[in-house]
mmCIF file of C-alpha atoms in Angstrom:
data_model
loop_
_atom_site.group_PDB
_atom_site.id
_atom_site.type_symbol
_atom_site.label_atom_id
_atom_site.label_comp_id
_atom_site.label_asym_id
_atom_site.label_seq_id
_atom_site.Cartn_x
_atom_site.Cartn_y
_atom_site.Cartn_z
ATOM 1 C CA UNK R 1 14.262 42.606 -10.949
ATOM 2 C CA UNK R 2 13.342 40.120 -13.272
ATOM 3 C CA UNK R 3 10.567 37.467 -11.818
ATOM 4 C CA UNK R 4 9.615 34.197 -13.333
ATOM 5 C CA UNK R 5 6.877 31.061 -12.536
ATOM 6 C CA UNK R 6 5.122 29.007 -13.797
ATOM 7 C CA UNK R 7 1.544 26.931 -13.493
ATOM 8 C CA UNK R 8 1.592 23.086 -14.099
ATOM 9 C CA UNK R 9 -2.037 22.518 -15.672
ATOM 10 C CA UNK R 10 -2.909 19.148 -13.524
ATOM 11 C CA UNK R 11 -5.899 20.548 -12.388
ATOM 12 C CA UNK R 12 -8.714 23.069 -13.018
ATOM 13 C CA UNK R 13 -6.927 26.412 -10.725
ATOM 14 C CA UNK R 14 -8.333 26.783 -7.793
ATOM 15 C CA UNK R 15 -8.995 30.001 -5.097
ATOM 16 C CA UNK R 16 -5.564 29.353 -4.034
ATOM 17 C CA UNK R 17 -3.792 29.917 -7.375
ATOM 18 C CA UNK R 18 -5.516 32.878 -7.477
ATOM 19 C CA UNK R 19 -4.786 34.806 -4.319
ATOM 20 C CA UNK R 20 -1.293 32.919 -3.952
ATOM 21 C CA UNK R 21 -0.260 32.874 -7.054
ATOM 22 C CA UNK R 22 -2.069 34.677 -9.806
ATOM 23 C CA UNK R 23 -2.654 38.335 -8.023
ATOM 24 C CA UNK R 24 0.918 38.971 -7.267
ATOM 25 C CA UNK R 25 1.605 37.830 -10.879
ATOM 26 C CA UNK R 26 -0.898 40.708 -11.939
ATOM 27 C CA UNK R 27 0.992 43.545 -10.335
ATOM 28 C CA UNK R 28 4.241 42.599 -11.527
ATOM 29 C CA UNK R 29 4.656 44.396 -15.425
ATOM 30 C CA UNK R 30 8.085 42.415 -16.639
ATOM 31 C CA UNK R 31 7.714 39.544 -15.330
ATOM 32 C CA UNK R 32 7.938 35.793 -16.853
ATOM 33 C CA UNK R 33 4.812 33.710 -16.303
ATOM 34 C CA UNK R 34 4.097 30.177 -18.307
ATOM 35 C CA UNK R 35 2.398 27.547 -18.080
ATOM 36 C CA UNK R 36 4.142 24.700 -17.094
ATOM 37 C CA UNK R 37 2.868 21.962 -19.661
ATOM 38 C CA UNK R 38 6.149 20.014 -19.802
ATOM 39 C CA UNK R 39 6.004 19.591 -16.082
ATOM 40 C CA UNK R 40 2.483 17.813 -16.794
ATOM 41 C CA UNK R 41 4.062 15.036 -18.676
ATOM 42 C CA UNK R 42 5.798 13.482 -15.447
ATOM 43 C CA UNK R 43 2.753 11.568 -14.339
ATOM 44 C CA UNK R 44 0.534 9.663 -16.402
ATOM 45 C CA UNK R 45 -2.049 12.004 -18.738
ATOM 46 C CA UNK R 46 -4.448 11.960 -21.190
ATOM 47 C CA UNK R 47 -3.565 14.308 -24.261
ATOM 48 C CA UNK R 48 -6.626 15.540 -24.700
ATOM 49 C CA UNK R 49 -7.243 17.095 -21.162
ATOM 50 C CA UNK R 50 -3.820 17.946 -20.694
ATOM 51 C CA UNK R 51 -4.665 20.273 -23.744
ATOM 52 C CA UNK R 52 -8.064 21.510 -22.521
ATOM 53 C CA UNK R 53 -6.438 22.160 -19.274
ATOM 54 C CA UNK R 54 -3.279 24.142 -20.398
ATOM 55 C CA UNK R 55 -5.733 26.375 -22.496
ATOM 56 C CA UNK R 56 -7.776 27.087 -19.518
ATOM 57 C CA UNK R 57 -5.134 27.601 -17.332
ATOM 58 C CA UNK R 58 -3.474 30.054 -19.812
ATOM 59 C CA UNK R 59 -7.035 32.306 -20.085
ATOM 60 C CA UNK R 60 -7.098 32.142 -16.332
ATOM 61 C CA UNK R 61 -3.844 33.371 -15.966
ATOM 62 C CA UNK R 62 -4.681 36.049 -18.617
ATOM 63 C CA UNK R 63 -8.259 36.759 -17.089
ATOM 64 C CA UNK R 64 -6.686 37.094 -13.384
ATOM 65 C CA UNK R 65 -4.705 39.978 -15.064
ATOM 66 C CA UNK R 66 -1.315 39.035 -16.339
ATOM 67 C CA UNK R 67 -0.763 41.405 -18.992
ATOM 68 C CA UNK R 68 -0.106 39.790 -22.817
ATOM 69 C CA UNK R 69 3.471 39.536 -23.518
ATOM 70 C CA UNK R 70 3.629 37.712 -19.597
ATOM 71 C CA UNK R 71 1.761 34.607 -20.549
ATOM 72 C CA UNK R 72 3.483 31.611 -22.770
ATOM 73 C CA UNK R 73 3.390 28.470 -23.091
ATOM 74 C CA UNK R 74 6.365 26.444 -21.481
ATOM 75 C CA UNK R 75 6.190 23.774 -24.795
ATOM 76 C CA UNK R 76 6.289 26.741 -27.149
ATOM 77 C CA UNK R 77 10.033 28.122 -25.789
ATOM 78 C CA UNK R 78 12.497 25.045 -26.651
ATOM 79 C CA UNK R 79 15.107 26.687 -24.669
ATOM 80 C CA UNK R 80 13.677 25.472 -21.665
ATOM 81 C CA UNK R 81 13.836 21.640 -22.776
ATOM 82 C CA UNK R 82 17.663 21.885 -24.225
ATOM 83 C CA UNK R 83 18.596 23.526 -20.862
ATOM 84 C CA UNK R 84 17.278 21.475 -18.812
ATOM 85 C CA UNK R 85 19.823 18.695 -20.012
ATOM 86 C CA UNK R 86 22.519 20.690 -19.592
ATOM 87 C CA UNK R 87 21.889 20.865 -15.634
ATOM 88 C CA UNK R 88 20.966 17.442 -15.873
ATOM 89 C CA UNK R 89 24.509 16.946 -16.488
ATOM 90 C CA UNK R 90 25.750 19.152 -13.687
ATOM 91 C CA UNK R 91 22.906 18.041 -11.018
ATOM 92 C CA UNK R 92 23.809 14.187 -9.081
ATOM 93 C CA UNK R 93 21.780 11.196 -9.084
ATOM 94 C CA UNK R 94 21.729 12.046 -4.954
ATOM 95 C CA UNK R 95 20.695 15.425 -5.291
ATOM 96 C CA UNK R 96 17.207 14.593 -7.287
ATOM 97 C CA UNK R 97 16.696 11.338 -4.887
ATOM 98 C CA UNK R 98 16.570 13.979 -2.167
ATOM 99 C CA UNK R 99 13.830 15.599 -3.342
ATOM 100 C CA UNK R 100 10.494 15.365 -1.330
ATOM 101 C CA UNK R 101 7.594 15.668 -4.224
ATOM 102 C CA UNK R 102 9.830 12.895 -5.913
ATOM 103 C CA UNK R 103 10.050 10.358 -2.788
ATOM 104 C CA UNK R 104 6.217 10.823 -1.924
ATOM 105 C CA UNK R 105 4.660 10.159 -5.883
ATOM 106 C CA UNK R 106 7.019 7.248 -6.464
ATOM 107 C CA UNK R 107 5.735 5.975 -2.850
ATOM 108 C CA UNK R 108 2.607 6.407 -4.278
ATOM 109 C CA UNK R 109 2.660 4.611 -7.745
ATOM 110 C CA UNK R 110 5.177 2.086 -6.928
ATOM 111 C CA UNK R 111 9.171 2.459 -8.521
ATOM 112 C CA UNK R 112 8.406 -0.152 -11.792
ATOM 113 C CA UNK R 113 6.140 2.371 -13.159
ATOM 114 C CA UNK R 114 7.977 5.822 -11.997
ATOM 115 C CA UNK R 115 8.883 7.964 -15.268
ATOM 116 C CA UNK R 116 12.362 9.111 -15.386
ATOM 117 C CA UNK R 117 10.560 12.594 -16.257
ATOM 118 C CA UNK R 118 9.732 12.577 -12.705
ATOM 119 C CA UNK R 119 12.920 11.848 -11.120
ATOM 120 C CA UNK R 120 14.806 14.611 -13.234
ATOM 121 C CA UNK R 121 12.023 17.509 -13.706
ATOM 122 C CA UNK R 122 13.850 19.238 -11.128
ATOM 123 C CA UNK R 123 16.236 20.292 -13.240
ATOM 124 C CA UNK R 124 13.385 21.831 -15.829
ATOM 125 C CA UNK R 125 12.437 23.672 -13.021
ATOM 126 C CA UNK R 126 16.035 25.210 -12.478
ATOM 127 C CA UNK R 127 16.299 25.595 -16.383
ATOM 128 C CA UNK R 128 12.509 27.399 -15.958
ATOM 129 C CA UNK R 129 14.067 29.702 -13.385
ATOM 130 C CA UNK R 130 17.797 30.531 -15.167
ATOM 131 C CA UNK R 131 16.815 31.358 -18.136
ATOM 132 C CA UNK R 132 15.512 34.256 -17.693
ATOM 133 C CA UNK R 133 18.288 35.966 -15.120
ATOM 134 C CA UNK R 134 15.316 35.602 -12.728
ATOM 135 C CA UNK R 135 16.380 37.283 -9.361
ATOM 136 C CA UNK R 136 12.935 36.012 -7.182
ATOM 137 C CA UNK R 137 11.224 33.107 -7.631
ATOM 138 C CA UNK R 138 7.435 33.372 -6.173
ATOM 139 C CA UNK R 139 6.664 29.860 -5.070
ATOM 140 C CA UNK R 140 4.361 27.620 -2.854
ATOM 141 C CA UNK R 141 6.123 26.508 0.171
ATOM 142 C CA UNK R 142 6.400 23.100 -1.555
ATOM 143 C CA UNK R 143 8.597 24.202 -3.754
ATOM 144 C CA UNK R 144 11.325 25.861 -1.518
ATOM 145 C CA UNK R 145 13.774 22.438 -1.972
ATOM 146 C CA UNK R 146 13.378 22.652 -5.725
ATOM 147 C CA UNK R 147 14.503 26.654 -5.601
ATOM 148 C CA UNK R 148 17.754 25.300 -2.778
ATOM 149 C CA UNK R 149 18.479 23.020 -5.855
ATOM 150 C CA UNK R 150 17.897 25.629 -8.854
ATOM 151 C CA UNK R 151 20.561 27.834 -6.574
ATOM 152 C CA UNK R 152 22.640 25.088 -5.996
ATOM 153 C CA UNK R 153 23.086 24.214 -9.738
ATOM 154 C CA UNK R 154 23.420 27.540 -11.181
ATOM 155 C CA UNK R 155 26.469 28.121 -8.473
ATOM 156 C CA UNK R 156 28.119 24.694 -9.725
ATOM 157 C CA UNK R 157 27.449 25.504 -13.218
ATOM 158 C CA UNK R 158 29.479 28.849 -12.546
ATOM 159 C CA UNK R 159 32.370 27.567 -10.209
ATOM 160 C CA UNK R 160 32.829 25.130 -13.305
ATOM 161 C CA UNK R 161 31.864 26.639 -16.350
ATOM 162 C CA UNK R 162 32.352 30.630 -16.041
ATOM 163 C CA UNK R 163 29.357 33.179 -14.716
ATOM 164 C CA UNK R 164 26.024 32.590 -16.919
ATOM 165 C CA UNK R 165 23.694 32.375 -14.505
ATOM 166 C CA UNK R 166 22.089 34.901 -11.943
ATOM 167 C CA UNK R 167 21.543 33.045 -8.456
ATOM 168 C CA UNK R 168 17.797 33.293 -7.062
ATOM 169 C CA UNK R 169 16.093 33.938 -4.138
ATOM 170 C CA UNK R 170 13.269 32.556 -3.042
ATOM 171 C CA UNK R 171 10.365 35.268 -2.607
ATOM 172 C CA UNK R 172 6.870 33.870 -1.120
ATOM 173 C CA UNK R 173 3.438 36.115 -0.134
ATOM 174 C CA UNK R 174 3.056 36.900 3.462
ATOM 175 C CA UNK R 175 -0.557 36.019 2.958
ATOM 176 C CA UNK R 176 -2.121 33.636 1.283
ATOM 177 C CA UNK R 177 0.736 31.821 0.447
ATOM 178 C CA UNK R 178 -0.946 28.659 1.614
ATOM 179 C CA UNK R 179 -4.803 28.194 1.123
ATOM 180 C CA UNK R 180 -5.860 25.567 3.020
ATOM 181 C CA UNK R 181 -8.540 22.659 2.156
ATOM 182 C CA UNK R 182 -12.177 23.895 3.669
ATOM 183 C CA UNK R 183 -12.654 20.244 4.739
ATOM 184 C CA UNK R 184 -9.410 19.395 5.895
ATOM 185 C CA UNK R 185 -7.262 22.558 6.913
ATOM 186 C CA UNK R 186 -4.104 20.488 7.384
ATOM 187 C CA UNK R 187 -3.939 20.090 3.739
ATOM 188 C CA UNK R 188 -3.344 22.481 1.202
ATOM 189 C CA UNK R 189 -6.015 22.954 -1.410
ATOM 190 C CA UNK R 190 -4.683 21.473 -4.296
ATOM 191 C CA UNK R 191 -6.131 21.578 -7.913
ATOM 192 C CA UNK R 192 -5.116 17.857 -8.725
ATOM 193 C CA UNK R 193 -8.015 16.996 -6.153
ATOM 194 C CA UNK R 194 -11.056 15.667 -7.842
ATOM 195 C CA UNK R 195 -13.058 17.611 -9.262
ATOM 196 C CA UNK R 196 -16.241 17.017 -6.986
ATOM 197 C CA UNK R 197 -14.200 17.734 -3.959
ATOM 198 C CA UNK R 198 -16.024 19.855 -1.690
ATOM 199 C CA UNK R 199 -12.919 21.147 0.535
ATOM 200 C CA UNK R 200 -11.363 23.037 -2.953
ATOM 201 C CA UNK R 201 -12.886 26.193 -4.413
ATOM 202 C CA UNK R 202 -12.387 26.560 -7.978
ATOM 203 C CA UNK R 203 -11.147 29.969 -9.998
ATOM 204 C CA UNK R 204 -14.712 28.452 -12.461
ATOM 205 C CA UNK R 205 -16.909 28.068 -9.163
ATOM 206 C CA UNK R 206 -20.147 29.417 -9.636
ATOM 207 C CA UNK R 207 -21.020 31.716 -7.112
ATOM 208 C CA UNK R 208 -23.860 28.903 -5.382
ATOM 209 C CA UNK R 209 -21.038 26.349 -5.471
ATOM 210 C CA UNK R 210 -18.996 28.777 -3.517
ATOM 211 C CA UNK R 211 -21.074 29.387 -1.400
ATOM 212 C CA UNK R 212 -22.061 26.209 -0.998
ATOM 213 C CA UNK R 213 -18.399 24.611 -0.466
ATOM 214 C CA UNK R 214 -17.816 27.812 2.338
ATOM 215 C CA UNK R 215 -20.663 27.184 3.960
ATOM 216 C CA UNK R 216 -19.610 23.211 4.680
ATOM 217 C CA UNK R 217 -16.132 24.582 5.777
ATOM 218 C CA UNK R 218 -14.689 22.044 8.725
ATOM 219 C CA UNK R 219 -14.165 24.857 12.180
ATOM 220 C CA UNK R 220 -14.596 22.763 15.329
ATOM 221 C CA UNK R 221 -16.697 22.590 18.537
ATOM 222 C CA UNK R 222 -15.273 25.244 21.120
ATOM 223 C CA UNK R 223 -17.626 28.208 18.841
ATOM 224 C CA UNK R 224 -14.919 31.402 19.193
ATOM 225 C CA UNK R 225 -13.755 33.131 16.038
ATOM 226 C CA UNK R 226 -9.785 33.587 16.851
ATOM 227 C CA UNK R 227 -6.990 33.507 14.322
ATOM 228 C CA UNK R 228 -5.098 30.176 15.912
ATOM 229 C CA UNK R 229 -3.737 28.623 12.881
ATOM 230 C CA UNK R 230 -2.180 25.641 15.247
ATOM 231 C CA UNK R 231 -5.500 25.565 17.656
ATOM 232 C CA UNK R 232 -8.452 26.337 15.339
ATOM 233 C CA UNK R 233 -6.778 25.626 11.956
ATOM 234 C CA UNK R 234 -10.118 25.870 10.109
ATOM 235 C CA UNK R 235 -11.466 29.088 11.403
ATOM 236 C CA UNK R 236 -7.728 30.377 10.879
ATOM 237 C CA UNK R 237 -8.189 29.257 7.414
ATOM 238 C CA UNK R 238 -11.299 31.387 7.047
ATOM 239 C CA UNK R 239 -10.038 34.053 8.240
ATOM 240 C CA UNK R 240 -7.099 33.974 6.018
ATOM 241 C CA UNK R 241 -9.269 33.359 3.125
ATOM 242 C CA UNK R 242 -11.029 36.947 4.668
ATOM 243 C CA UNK R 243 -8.289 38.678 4.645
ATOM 244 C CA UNK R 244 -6.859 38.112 1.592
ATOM 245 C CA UNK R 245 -9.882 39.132 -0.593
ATOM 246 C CA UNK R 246 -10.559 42.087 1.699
ATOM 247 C CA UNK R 247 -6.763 43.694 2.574
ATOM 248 C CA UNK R 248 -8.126 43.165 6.230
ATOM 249 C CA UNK R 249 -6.103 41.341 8.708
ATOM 250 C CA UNK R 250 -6.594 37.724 10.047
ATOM 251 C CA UNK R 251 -6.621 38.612 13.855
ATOM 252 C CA UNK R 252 -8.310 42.101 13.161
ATOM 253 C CA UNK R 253 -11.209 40.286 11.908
ATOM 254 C CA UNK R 254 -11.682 38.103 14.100
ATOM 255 C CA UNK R 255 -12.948 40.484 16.688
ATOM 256 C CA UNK R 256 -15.905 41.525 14.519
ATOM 257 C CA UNK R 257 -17.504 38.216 14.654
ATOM 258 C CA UNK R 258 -19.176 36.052 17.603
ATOM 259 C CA UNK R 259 -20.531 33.317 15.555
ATOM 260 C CA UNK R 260 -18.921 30.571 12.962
ATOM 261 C CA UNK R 261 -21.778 30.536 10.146
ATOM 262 C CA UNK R 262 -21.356 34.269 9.988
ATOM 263 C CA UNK R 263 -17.748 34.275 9.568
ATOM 264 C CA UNK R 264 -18.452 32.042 6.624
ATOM 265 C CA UNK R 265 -21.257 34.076 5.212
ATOM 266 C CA UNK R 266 -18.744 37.047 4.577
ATOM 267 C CA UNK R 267 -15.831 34.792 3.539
ATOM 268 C CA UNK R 268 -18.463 33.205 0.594
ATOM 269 C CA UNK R 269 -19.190 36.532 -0.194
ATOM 270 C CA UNK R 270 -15.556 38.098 -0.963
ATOM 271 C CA UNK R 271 -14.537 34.711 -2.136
ATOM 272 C CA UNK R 272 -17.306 35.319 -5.126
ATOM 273 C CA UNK R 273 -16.734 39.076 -5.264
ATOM 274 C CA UNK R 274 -13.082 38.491 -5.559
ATOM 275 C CA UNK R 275 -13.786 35.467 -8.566
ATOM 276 C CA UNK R 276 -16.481 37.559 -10.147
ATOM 277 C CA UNK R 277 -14.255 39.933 -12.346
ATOM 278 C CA UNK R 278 -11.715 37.229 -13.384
ATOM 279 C CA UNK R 279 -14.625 34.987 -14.481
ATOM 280 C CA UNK R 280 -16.403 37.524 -16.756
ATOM 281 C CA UNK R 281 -12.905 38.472 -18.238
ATOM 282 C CA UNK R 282 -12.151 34.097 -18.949
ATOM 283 C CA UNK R 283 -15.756 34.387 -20.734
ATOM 284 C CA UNK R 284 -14.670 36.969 -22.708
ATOM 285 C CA UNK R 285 -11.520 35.357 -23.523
ATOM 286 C CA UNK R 286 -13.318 32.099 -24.478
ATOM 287 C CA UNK R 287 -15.624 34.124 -26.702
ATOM 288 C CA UNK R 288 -12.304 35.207 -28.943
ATOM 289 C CA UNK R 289 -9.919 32.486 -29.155
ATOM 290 C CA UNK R 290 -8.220 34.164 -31.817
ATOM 291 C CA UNK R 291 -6.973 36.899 -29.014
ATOM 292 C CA UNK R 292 -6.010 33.806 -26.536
ATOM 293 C CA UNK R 293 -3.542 32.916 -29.381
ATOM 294 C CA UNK R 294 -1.946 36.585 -29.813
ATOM 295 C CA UNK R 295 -1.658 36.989 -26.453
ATOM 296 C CA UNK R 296 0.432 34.070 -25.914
ATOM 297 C CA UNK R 297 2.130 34.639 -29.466
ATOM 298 C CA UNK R 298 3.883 37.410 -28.113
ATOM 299 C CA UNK R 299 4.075 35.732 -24.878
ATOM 300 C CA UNK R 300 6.618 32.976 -26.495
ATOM 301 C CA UNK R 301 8.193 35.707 -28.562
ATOM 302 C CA UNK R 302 9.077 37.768 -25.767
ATOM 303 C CA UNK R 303 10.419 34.629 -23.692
ATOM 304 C CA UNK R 304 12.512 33.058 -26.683
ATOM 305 C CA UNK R 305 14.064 36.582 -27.087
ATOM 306 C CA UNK R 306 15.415 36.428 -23.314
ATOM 307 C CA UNK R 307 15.813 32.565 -23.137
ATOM 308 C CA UNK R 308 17.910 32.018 -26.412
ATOM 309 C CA UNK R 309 20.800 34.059 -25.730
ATOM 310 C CA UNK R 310 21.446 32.591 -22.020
ATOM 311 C CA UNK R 311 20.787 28.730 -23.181
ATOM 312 C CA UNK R 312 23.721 29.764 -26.041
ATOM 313 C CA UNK R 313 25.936 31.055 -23.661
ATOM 314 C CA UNK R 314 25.452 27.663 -21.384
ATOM 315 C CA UNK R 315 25.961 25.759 -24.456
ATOM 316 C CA UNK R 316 29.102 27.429 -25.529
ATOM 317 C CA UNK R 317 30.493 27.251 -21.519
ATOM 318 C CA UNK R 318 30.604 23.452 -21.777
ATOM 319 C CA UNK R 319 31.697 22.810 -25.038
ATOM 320 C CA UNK R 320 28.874 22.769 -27.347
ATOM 321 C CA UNK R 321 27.787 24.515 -30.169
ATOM 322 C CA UNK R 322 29.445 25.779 -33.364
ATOM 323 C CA UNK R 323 33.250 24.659 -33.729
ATOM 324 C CA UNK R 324 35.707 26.353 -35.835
#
């Protein structure tokens, strides 16, 4: 079954990408993975570290072991742009005012200086998804509305247009799905937070500065090492972060520890054994740029080859295209 996602570049990647995202990407050989550099554009940005950003976010991606021929570069496949009107023609003005990430960054930067990008990238991501036939969609549970709306569209685009596109479903990791701020475990940790911020390990941590942010982790007073994600949210978190880089599980581990600081001690140390192989693989990649570019050569080959012929066969269903 054919799997696509993508990475927007807002931020440097951070531990979460990496055992949410970037690991199950790994293990999967035909799968569509891009980085989302379009998406980027809906907020305000400078060019140039949108640019240093994407690259970095591509070498991680191909560092963290997505095979060449997975990566590309969203910008680089048209196919995604030109569709993405198309289902902003079959999507409603109410539909995209629903959605959440939409309502909470307009709250944020006021409606006078919301881009229309913004309000509408919803229906990139569904062109993102269709394009490709994609079956499961690996996602963040932030983005479950925006695959509810992908599904929606492609079934309206059928009912009225004939079958071109395969309906998703929404696949997400039973682990690590979530990575949760070390300073504040009721957030997620996000790579648009600064770049100083203490609670947010980054895929480019040094191993001191992981240690470092795991050993300032926020657990609380009461001193037991339990997996209580609702009680003891920050030890849960730790644990989580355990089990992921280990295979162990959450609750399992807990029982082998009677003490907070040395829960975090072996957390810090498979958090930097888990980072250390992708990090000398990105230095090797920055060390031959000239393979960076191959790689995601063939990457945009291989996705224009699967995302022309679908975007065509939209075209032609409404109308458009080349008339007789």
């Amino acid at each position: 079954m054919t799997t696509v996602s993508g990475i927007t570049p807002s931020g440097r990647l951070t531990l979460g990408n990496h055992l949410g995202a970037l690991r199950r990407f790994a293990d999967d050989p035909e799968g569509f993975y891009f980085v989302a550099d379009l998406h980027a554009m809906t907020m305000p940005h400078d060019g140039s570290r949108l640019r240093e950003l994407t690259r970095e976010t591509a070498m991680l991606m191909l560092a963290a072991g997505v095979r060449p021929g997975r990566v590309f570069l969203q910008s680089e496949v048209p196919a995604h742009a030109q569709l993405a009107y198309l289902l902003e023609c079959t999507a409603s003005v109410g539909e995209l005012s629903r959605m959440i990430q939409f309502k909470e960054k307009s709250a944020r930067t006021g409606d006078r200086s919301v881009r229309a990008s913004l309000f509408t990238y919803p229906c990139l991501m569904a062109a993102d998804i269709l394009l490709y036939g994609a079956r499961t969609v690996p996602v963040g549970g932030d983005q479950d509305q925006h695959v509810e709306l992908t599904r929606d569209l492609a079934v309206r685009f059928n009912r009225e247009h004939g079958e071109v596109f395969v309906v998703p479903e929404l696949h997400r990791a039973a682990l690590a799905a979530r990575v949760a701020d070390l300073a504040d475990p009721t957030r997620k940790m996000s790579k648009s937070a600064p770049d100083a911020a203490m609670g947010v390990v980054r895929m480019l941590d040094t191993p001191e500065v992981v240690r470092r942010k795991v050993m300032r982790a926020v657990t609380d007073t009461d001193g037991t090492v339990r997996h209580d994600p609702v009680a003891k949210p920050g030890v849960s978190n730790l644990l989580e972060l355990l089990a992921a880089c280990t295979g162990g599980e959450p609750a399992a581990l807990a029982a082998g520890y009677t003490s907070y600081g040395a829960l975090k001690a072996d957390v810090a140390d498979a958090v930097v054994a888990s980072l250390e192989p992708v990090q000398q693989r990105y230095a090797a990649l920055v060390a031959d740029p000239a393979a960076v570019r191959e790689a995601l050569d063939l990457g945009a080959c291989r996705a224009r080859d699967r995302a022309e012929p679908r975007l065509a066969a939209a075209m032609a269903a409404v109308g458009l295209g080349h008339v007789a």
